[in-house]
Amino acid sequence: MAHLPTNEFYKFEGKEKTLSLGLIVGGVILTVLGVVFSGFDMTHFMTSLLYNNLFFLMLGLVAAFFIASQTMGYNGWFILVKRLPESMMMWTIPAALIMGVILFFGHKSIFHWFEPSLTDPTSSHFDAILASKSWWLNSTFWWARTIAYLLLWAGLVWLMRRNAAAFDNDASLDPYKSSMKIAGIFLFVFAVSSSTMSWDWLMSIQPHWYSTLFGWYCFISMFVTTMAVIILMVHHLQAKGYLKYVNKNHFHDLGKLTFAFSVAWAYLFFSQFMLIWYANIPEETMYYNIRITHMPLVMWLCVILNFVVPFFLLITERAKKIKGVTTIACCLIIFGHWLDFYQMSVPGAIFNMGSFHSVQEATVIPSFPGLMEMGMGLTFGGLFLFVTFTYLTRLSLVPVNHPFVKESMTYHA
Amino acid sequence: MSHYYSSSVREPLITGSKSYHDITEDIAKNTEGTPGLKWIIALGISGFVALIGVLCIAWTIWKGIGVWGLNKTVGWAWDITNFVWWIGIGHAGTLISAILFLFRQKWRTGVNRAAEAMTIFAVICAGLFPLIHMGRIWDAMFIFPYPNSRGILWPNFISPLLWDVFAISTYFTVSLLFWYTGLLPDIATLRDRSKGMRRWIYDRLSFGWTGTAKQWQRFEDLSLVLAGLATPLVLSVHSIVSFDFATSVIPGWHTTIFPPYFVAGAIFSGFAMVLTLMLIARVIMGLEDYITIAHIESMNKVILLTGSIVGVAYITELVIAFYSGNIYEMYAFKNRALGPYWWSYWGMMSCNVIAPQFFWFRPLRRSIVVTFILSIFINIGMWFERFVIIVTSLHRDYIPSSWSYYSPTWVEVGIYVGTMGIFMTLFLIFCRTLPVVAIAEVKAILKTSGDQYMNEFAKVDEADYKVREQILAGGGSNVAGVAHDKDDE
């Protein structure tokens, strides 16, 4: 039986600091270059900001979800890597703030249903479908929901972090007991808000289109990404000499989750796509029609990167334990899901706003993310890493007082 | 010191300080000796109910589907409702045996055997309904694609109903294989304890299992492969059942959330059925030490999770129907809640969404009485769910002149009740002839989860706690390493 672990503190310095700051600066430069080369379009710019921020916000939020779900499930194996999601989730709080700012300045450029003439029966722009949706899609209710999500998420993440910190100073079972309660509340709030948020911020970009599966699809997409990021982080920390108790079996389980939820993503992708394609109702098929016509590469690359690649790379137990294989798979998965968020937001916004402003002017839907999107992705990624690494230094990497810590240390198949 | 350990925060999964021999005795004794009076009465009743079902099925086949309450507008009703309900019940077994196996959940060992058996029996009951719904059951072979002498007559591969044939037959085959291979070591145990005719039968059934290292190695490999195959099947079967509805353009049926929501609902109802039966069986068969309150609590957590997923799906469907701006969608949902079948919608909502929420509270999840009552509610609620989806979506179609109301006839009621009789009869026979708890698998977790071993772990944890307190009081010097390196020597 393993002896008691000792506290281990991570130092955020040198290369990591340069890397995250470099990403932020490099990202900003790329974004500016992107705007310079391909011209500035407010809708395109704001929607790109929205989805890039949302991607990393969800990364933090789903990290919190991961902890909450594992806590509720009495899982012992993940305790040794628990500090990673516990630091990743801290990005949720600044990201929520940034989200508020982006939406405040960008909502009229991203969501064309904000235009009041659309729901005005006397206007020549009157849209009967949007008018019938106005009970849900109206400015007041939408802002109320948006603010509620941001406050609830930030508040709950803060509570979870406070609880995580309590483990370092309290050897009794009290922090464990309160972690259960917080996890329960978090899961309850997350179950509802993660779906409604995706309707409000992504689905309503194309407000005529609707799909009941959309919320779960976004969630699964982010769950896989979160797992991939955790695996990469553990690899990185181990390479630097930290987390020496994490063994092959932990990687096996993290790999299993990545594999399982990549297949789950494919399952939801197929379910949504097949049912819409099969039933062939115009107001539903138009969503995929835009994407298949204007950006087939993105559309199918998502399937390849998010399903085919992890499926064949990670199917065996051996592969899940090999650093090189999981690193490649995880990098591709993260890029794939980032691409997926791109295709969920940008083409719809450009299509809708373009056709709204002037039907004559041919709407140019980009066929692939450009320098601007990539730059923004790098900037937010850099910010995310900076916050994660900063918070990682604050608590012991090994939660030595957690009642399951020895189970995690003696973890074997 | 052994390398076995589990945190003392956990509860033991085997109580009563059992030895390996005790486990064999306790579980095997239920299959030995003459059956008790209670069992005979129970078998008599379920056999009688099954007989009613068989007679009603025979009557349907003899007279035709006209003896049911179906009409031109409502072409699917109790038959398909029962079919989906039974298929769903089977899902708990596969989830426990496959997915929880891959995720290394120890508590699955207490209930996996019985749950897997229920899967098989439930799929048998489910499979009856599409067959008798064909009307001309003697033409059932038309659903199988094989080179035939009927000209170019092939089944319609574009139809989800045909996908269902493949999905369910695959699911049944794999579940049966998984269940049976898992049984082999236990059948061998029974064989070794029996004499005469009994021994001869168990000997044949055990495929010559002797428990050599090589056999165990093959056994483990096979379990892993079958678990890997069964996992996508858990998801695919009910997804394809949902495609039967969702590929159509009928409001209330055509919605993209159906596949995952059907799967969650299936697991939800399956766990409810496992709990309903096992809460009774564990007492009658004296298995309280193997199916403990900790097992019940874990199952209730799965019920809470899947019930909440189903609840979120109901609300999603409702909100998106009104968000869609599609007047037919909106009407379908208004009609569900306020139309002539309002009682089934509210029955579904209260049994499936509200009932499981009680399990947020620990004392309620650990109460046998509450669990039993709620499990019955969930069984009823999940039947209502399928009824709501099928009948209320159909009974008022696009043309008001063809609106109708459906009520079942005695024949349909008889068949439905009859399948419960068939299910119970099979389950009772299973309880008497095969080990209801997986003997070998329970033995495998004894040293980590048996109460006598966990008491030892608790002492270690207690000592650790003192060291931790010391560290915290002493400002974090490395006392822990020093104190415990001695133990390891």
Short mmCIF file of N, CA and C in Angstrom, two decimals, chain B residues 87-164:
data_model
loop_
_atom_site.label_atom_id
_atom_site.label_comp_id
_atom_site.label_asym_id
_atom_site.label_seq_id
_atom_site.Cartn_x
_atom_site.Cartn_y
_atom_site.Cartn_z
N ILE B 87 -38.25 -3.26 -24.54
CA ILE B 87 -36.88 -3.10 -25.03
C ILE B 87 -36.11 -2.21 -24.06
N GLY B 88 -36.77 -1.15 -23.63
CA GLY B 88 -36.12 -0.22 -22.71
C GLY B 88 -35.71 -0.91 -21.43
N ILE B 89 -36.59 -1.75 -20.90
CA ILE B 89 -36.29 -2.42 -19.65
C ILE B 89 -35.03 -3.27 -19.75
N GLY B 90 -34.82 -3.81 -20.93
CA GLY B 90 -33.62 -4.62 -21.11
C GLY B 90 -32.32 -3.84 -20.97
N HIS B 91 -32.38 -2.52 -21.16
CA HIS B 91 -31.14 -1.75 -21.24
C HIS B 91 -30.32 -1.70 -19.97
N ALA B 92 -30.97 -1.82 -18.82
CA ALA B 92 -30.20 -1.73 -17.57
C ALA B 92 -29.16 -2.84 -17.52
N GLY B 93 -29.58 -4.03 -17.94
CA GLY B 93 -28.67 -5.17 -17.87
C GLY B 93 -27.42 -4.93 -18.69
N THR B 94 -27.60 -4.42 -19.90
CA THR B 94 -26.44 -4.21 -20.75
C THR B 94 -25.58 -3.07 -20.23
N LEU B 95 -26.22 -2.04 -19.70
CA LEU B 95 -25.44 -0.93 -19.15
C LEU B 95 -24.58 -1.43 -18.00
N ILE B 96 -25.20 -2.20 -17.10
CA ILE B 96 -24.46 -2.67 -15.93
C ILE B 96 -23.35 -3.61 -16.35
N SER B 97 -23.67 -4.53 -17.27
CA SER B 97 -22.67 -5.54 -17.57
C SER B 97 -21.59 -5.01 -18.50
N ALA B 98 -21.93 -4.10 -19.39
CA ALA B 98 -20.92 -3.65 -20.35
C ALA B 98 -20.28 -2.33 -19.95
N ILE B 99 -21.08 -1.28 -19.84
CA ILE B 99 -20.49 0.05 -19.64
C ILE B 99 -19.87 0.15 -18.24
N LEU B 100 -20.58 -0.33 -17.25
CA LEU B 100 -20.02 -0.25 -15.90
C LEU B 100 -18.82 -1.18 -15.73
N PHE B 101 -18.77 -2.20 -16.56
CA PHE B 101 -17.59 -3.06 -16.56
C PHE B 101 -16.38 -2.30 -17.11
N LEU B 102 -16.59 -1.61 -18.23
CA LEU B 102 -15.48 -0.86 -18.82
C LEU B 102 -15.04 0.27 -17.89
N PHE B 103 -15.98 0.84 -17.11
CA PHE B 103 -15.62 1.90 -16.19
C PHE B 103 -15.28 1.38 -14.79
N ARG B 104 -15.12 0.08 -14.67
CA ARG B 104 -14.60 -0.54 -13.45
C ARG B 104 -15.40 -0.23 -12.19
N GLN B 105 -16.70 -0.26 -12.31
CA GLN B 105 -17.54 -0.02 -11.14
C GLN B 105 -17.72 -1.34 -10.39
N LYS B 106 -17.29 -1.34 -9.13
CA LYS B 106 -17.33 -2.60 -8.40
C LYS B 106 -18.74 -3.03 -8.03
N TRP B 107 -19.63 -2.07 -7.78
CA TRP B 107 -20.96 -2.45 -7.32
C TRP B 107 -21.77 -3.20 -8.36
N ARG B 108 -21.31 -3.17 -9.61
CA ARG B 108 -22.07 -3.87 -10.63
C ARG B 108 -22.14 -5.37 -10.39
N THR B 109 -21.13 -5.92 -9.68
CA THR B 109 -21.07 -7.37 -9.50
C THR B 109 -22.27 -7.91 -8.74
N GLY B 110 -22.86 -7.09 -7.87
CA GLY B 110 -23.99 -7.58 -7.08
C GLY B 110 -25.25 -7.78 -7.90
N VAL B 111 -25.41 -6.97 -8.93
CA VAL B 111 -26.68 -6.99 -9.64
C VAL B 111 -26.58 -7.35 -11.12
N ASN B 112 -25.34 -7.50 -11.63
CA ASN B 112 -25.24 -7.65 -13.08
C ASN B 112 -25.93 -8.90 -13.61
N ARG B 113 -25.78 -10.01 -12.89
CA ARG B 113 -26.34 -11.26 -13.39
C ARG B 113 -27.85 -11.18 -13.56
N ALA B 114 -28.53 -10.74 -12.50
CA ALA B 114 -29.99 -10.66 -12.57
C ALA B 114 -30.42 -9.65 -13.63
N ALA B 115 -29.70 -8.54 -13.71
CA ALA B 115 -30.08 -7.51 -14.68
C ALA B 115 -29.90 -8.02 -16.10
N GLU B 116 -28.82 -8.78 -16.33
CA GLU B 116 -28.61 -9.31 -17.68
C GLU B 116 -29.69 -10.33 -18.03
N ALA B 117 -30.07 -11.13 -17.03
CA ALA B 117 -31.15 -12.09 -17.29
C ALA B 117 -32.42 -11.35 -17.66
N MET B 118 -32.69 -10.25 -16.94
CA MET B 118 -33.89 -9.46 -17.26
C MET B 118 -33.81 -8.91 -18.67
N THR B 119 -32.58 -8.54 -19.11
CA THR B 119 -32.41 -8.05 -20.48
C THR B 119 -32.94 -9.08 -21.48
N ILE B 120 -32.48 -10.33 -21.27
CA ILE B 120 -32.85 -11.38 -22.22
C ILE B 120 -34.36 -11.59 -22.21
N PHE B 121 -34.93 -11.67 -20.99
CA PHE B 121 -36.37 -11.95 -20.91
C PHE B 121 -37.18 -10.77 -21.46
N ALA B 122 -36.69 -9.56 -21.19
CA ALA B 122 -37.43 -8.38 -21.67
C ALA B 122 -37.39 -8.31 -23.19
N VAL B 123 -36.23 -8.65 -23.78
CA VAL B 123 -36.16 -8.59 -25.25
C VAL B 123 -37.06 -9.66 -25.86
N ILE B 124 -37.17 -10.81 -25.19
CA ILE B 124 -38.09 -11.84 -25.70
C ILE B 124 -39.52 -11.29 -25.71
N CYS B 125 -39.92 -10.65 -24.60
CA CYS B 125 -41.27 -10.09 -24.54
C CYS B 125 -41.45 -9.00 -25.60
N ALA B 126 -40.41 -8.16 -25.75
CA ALA B 126 -40.51 -7.05 -26.70
C ALA B 126 -40.67 -7.58 -28.12
N GLY B 127 -39.86 -8.59 -28.45
CA GLY B 127 -39.85 -9.10 -29.82
C GLY B 127 -41.19 -9.64 -30.27
N LEU B 128 -42.01 -10.08 -29.30
CA LEU B 128 -43.33 -10.62 -29.65
C LEU B 128 -44.19 -9.59 -30.37
N PHE B 129 -44.10 -8.32 -29.91
CA PHE B 129 -45.09 -7.34 -30.37
C PHE B 129 -45.01 -7.00 -31.86
N PRO B 130 -43.81 -6.67 -32.37
CA PRO B 130 -43.78 -6.40 -33.82
C PRO B 130 -44.22 -7.63 -34.62
N LEU B 131 -43.89 -8.80 -34.11
CA LEU B 131 -44.26 -10.01 -34.85
C LEU B 131 -45.77 -10.17 -34.93
N ILE B 132 -46.44 -10.04 -33.77
CA ILE B 132 -47.90 -10.25 -33.84
C ILE B 132 -48.59 -9.06 -34.50
N HIS B 133 -47.92 -7.90 -34.47
CA HIS B 133 -48.52 -6.74 -35.12
C HIS B 133 -48.53 -6.89 -36.63
N MET B 134 -47.70 -7.80 -37.15
CA MET B 134 -47.69 -8.02 -38.60
C MET B 134 -49.04 -8.56 -39.08
N GLY B 135 -49.79 -9.16 -38.17
CA GLY B 135 -51.06 -9.75 -38.59
C GLY B 135 -50.85 -11.14 -39.15
N ARG B 136 -50.09 -11.21 -40.23
CA ARG B 136 -49.83 -12.54 -40.81
C ARG B 136 -48.44 -12.99 -40.38
N ILE B 137 -48.41 -13.57 -39.19
CA ILE B 137 -47.12 -13.88 -38.60
C ILE B 137 -46.35 -14.93 -39.41
N TRP B 138 -47.10 -15.73 -40.18
CA TRP B 138 -46.41 -16.76 -40.99
C TRP B 138 -45.58 -16.15 -42.11
N ASP B 139 -45.77 -14.85 -42.37
CA ASP B 139 -44.93 -14.20 -43.37
C ASP B 139 -43.76 -13.46 -42.75
N ALA B 140 -43.50 -13.75 -41.48
CA ALA B 140 -42.47 -12.98 -40.76
C ALA B 140 -41.10 -13.10 -41.41
N MET B 141 -40.85 -14.19 -42.12
CA MET B 141 -39.52 -14.34 -42.72
C MET B 141 -39.27 -13.31 -43.80
N PHE B 142 -40.31 -12.59 -44.24
CA PHE B 142 -40.12 -11.55 -45.25
C PHE B 142 -39.22 -10.43 -44.76
N ILE B 143 -39.09 -10.28 -43.42
CA ILE B 143 -38.26 -9.19 -42.93
C ILE B 143 -36.77 -9.50 -43.05
N PHE B 144 -36.42 -10.76 -43.31
CA PHE B 144 -34.99 -11.08 -43.41
C PHE B 144 -34.53 -11.03 -44.85
N PRO B 145 -33.46 -10.30 -45.10
CA PRO B 145 -32.97 -10.24 -46.47
C PRO B 145 -32.14 -11.47 -46.79
N TYR B 146 -32.62 -12.32 -47.63
CA TYR B 146 -31.83 -13.46 -48.06
C TYR B 146 -32.25 -13.79 -49.48
N PRO B 147 -31.33 -14.36 -50.27
CA PRO B 147 -31.69 -14.70 -51.65
C PRO B 147 -32.89 -15.65 -51.61
N ASN B 148 -33.94 -15.31 -52.33
CA ASN B 148 -35.15 -16.10 -52.14
C ASN B 148 -35.83 -16.37 -53.47
N SER B 149 -36.86 -17.18 -53.40
CA SER B 149 -37.57 -17.57 -54.63
C SER B 149 -38.79 -16.69 -54.84
N ARG B 150 -38.83 -15.52 -54.13
CA ARG B 150 -40.00 -14.66 -54.27
C ARG B 150 -39.75 -13.57 -55.31
N GLY B 151 -38.95 -13.89 -56.31
CA GLY B 151 -38.65 -12.88 -57.31
C GLY B 151 -37.66 -11.88 -56.78
N ILE B 152 -37.90 -10.59 -57.02
CA ILE B 152 -36.95 -9.60 -56.54
C ILE B 152 -37.42 -8.99 -55.22
N LEU B 153 -38.21 -9.71 -54.48
CA LEU B 153 -38.78 -9.16 -53.27
C LEU B 153 -37.75 -9.14 -52.15
N TRP B 154 -37.29 -7.91 -51.83
CA TRP B 154 -36.35 -7.73 -50.73
C TRP B 154 -36.95 -6.75 -49.74
N PRO B 155 -36.52 -6.83 -48.48
CA PRO B 155 -37.03 -5.82 -47.56
C PRO B 155 -36.54 -4.43 -47.94
N ASN B 156 -37.22 -3.42 -47.45
CA ASN B 156 -36.88 -2.04 -47.76
C ASN B 156 -35.78 -1.56 -46.83
N PHE B 157 -34.56 -1.48 -47.38
CA PHE B 157 -33.42 -1.14 -46.52
C PHE B 157 -33.45 0.30 -46.03
N ILE B 158 -34.27 1.14 -46.66
CA ILE B 158 -34.34 2.53 -46.23
C ILE B 158 -35.23 2.67 -44.99
N SER B 159 -35.98 1.63 -44.69
CA SER B 159 -36.93 1.76 -43.59
C SER B 159 -36.27 1.49 -42.24
N PRO B 160 -36.44 2.42 -41.29
CA PRO B 160 -35.89 2.18 -39.96
C PRO B 160 -36.51 0.95 -39.30
N LEU B 161 -37.69 0.55 -39.73
CA LEU B 161 -38.30 -0.65 -39.15
C LEU B 161 -37.44 -1.87 -39.44
N LEU B 162 -36.82 -1.86 -40.62
CA LEU B 162 -35.94 -2.98 -40.96
C LEU B 162 -34.65 -2.89 -40.16
N TRP B 163 -34.14 -1.64 -39.96
CA TRP B 163 -32.93 -1.49 -39.15
C TRP B 163 -33.18 -2.07 -37.77
N ASP B 164 -34.41 -1.87 -37.31
CA ASP B 164 -34.79 -2.38 -36.00
C ASP B 164 -34.65 -3.89 -35.90
#
